[in-house]
One Martini backbone bead per residue (centre of mass of N, CA, C, O) as a GRO file, in nm:
protein
   87
    1HIS     BB    1  -0.865   3.317   3.929
    2THR     BB    2  -1.060   3.215   3.694
    3HIS     BB    3  -0.909   2.903   3.674
    4THR     BB    4  -0.940   2.738   3.951
    5HIS     BB    5  -1.189   2.548   3.870
    6LEU     BB    6  -1.000   2.362   3.668
    7PHE     BB    7  -0.801   2.195   3.841
    8PRO     BB    8  -0.955   1.931   3.920
    9ARG     BB    9  -1.002   1.848   3.626
   10HIS     BB   10  -0.703   1.827   3.546
   11VAL     BB   11  -0.623   1.609   3.750
   12ALA     BB   12  -0.823   1.393   3.657
   13GLN     BB   13  -0.720   1.380   3.364
   14THR     BB   14  -0.428   1.302   3.432
   15LYS     BB   15  -0.496   1.034   3.573
   16GLN     BB   16  -0.639   0.907   3.331
   17ASP     BB   17  -0.398   0.924   3.137
   18GLN     BB   18  -0.210   0.744   3.305
   19ARG     BB   19  -0.385   0.489   3.295
   20THR     BB   20  -0.395   0.465   2.989
   21ASN     BB   21  -0.090   0.446   2.943
   22ARG     BB   22  -0.048   0.187   3.109
   23VAL     BB   23  -0.229   0.003   2.945
   24LEU     BB   24  -0.083   0.045   2.673
   25TYR     BB   25   0.190  -0.054   2.769
   26VAL     BB   26   0.108  -0.343   2.841
   27LEU     BB   27  -0.011  -0.421   2.563
   28THR     BB   28   0.252  -0.374   2.408
   29MET     BB   29   0.426  -0.581   2.554
   30VAL     BB   30   0.255  -0.831   2.497
   31THR     BB   31   0.259  -0.808   2.190
   32THR     BB   32   0.572  -0.809   2.151
   33ILE     BB   33   0.613  -1.094   2.276
   34PHE     BB   34   0.385  -1.272   2.095
   35VAL     BB   35   0.418  -1.225   1.784
   36PRO     BB   36   0.657  -1.412   1.708
   37VAL     BB   37   0.509  -1.674   1.795
   38GLN     BB   38   0.266  -1.638   1.602
   39PHE     BB   39   0.425  -1.659   1.345
   40PHE     BB   40   0.521  -1.955   1.379
   41THR     BB   41   0.241  -2.072   1.405
   42GLY     BB   42   0.147  -1.988   1.121
   43VAL     BB   43   0.361  -2.127   0.952
   44TRP     BB   44   0.325  -2.424   1.088
   45GLY     BB   45  -0.004  -2.418   1.023
   46MET     BB   46  -0.014  -2.472   0.694
   47ASN     BB   47   0.045  -2.774   0.599
   48PHE     BB   48   0.293  -2.845   0.446
   49GLU     BB   49   0.482  -3.095   0.289
   50ASN     BB   50   0.776  -2.921   0.255
   51MET     BB   51   0.823  -2.941   0.584
   52PRO     BB   52   1.049  -3.108   0.766
   53GLU     BB   53   0.984  -3.012   1.067
   54LEU     BB   54   0.696  -3.152   1.084
   55LYS     BB   55   0.831  -3.462   1.086
   56TRP     BB   56   0.990  -3.416   1.322
   57HIS     BB   57   1.022  -3.547   1.632
   58TYR     BB   58   1.129  -3.247   1.765
   59GLY     BB   59   0.943  -3.011   1.666
   60TYR     BB   60   0.768  -2.940   1.912
   61LEU     BB   61   0.996  -2.887   2.111
   62MET     BB   62   1.139  -2.666   1.938
   63PHE     BB   63   0.916  -2.465   1.943
   64TRP     BB   64   0.920  -2.415   2.255
   65ILE     BB   65   1.212  -2.333   2.273
   66LEU     BB   66   1.191  -2.095   2.081
   67ALA     BB   67   0.966  -1.940   2.228
   68VAL     BB   68   1.116  -1.901   2.498
   69CYS     BB   69   1.366  -1.761   2.384
   70ILE     BB   70   1.220  -1.517   2.267
   71ILE     BB   71   1.088  -1.417   2.527
   72VAL     BB   72   1.347  -1.386   2.695
   73PHE     BB   73   1.490  -1.191   2.508
   74ILE     BB   74   1.280  -0.965   2.520
   75LEU     BB   75   1.286  -0.925   2.826
   76PHE     BB   76   1.588  -0.853   2.843
   77PHE     BB   77   1.580  -0.617   2.649
   78PHE     BB   78   1.380  -0.445   2.808
   79ARG     BB   79   1.536  -0.438   3.075
   80TYR     BB   80   1.808  -0.319   2.966
   81ASN     BB   81   1.646  -0.055   2.830
   82GLY     BB   82   1.397   0.025   3.041
   83TYR     BB   83   1.099  -0.087   2.956
   84LEU     BB   84   1.117  -0.286   3.210
   85THR     BB   85   0.937  -0.231   3.507
   86PHE     BB   86   0.911  -0.279   3.875
   87ASP     BB   87   0.684  -0.039   4.039
   0.00000   0.00000   0.00000
């Protein structure tokens, strides 16, 4: 009976922890989805002369196709493994 005054504080802390965990979860998902695309952006943004895909007529289009494919693959992977839920 001496610790019953701590219960409301514990409940409030638990709710705050759950909100923090949810925010970190969302930030982790967003980071995981966009880091591979940022990698390709960095590589192709170096402006080297000996990268033939930079002068290719469809290079820009292929970058976006690759980026969308990577994002869709990651989303399907997360959904299939239960990491991405819409509740």
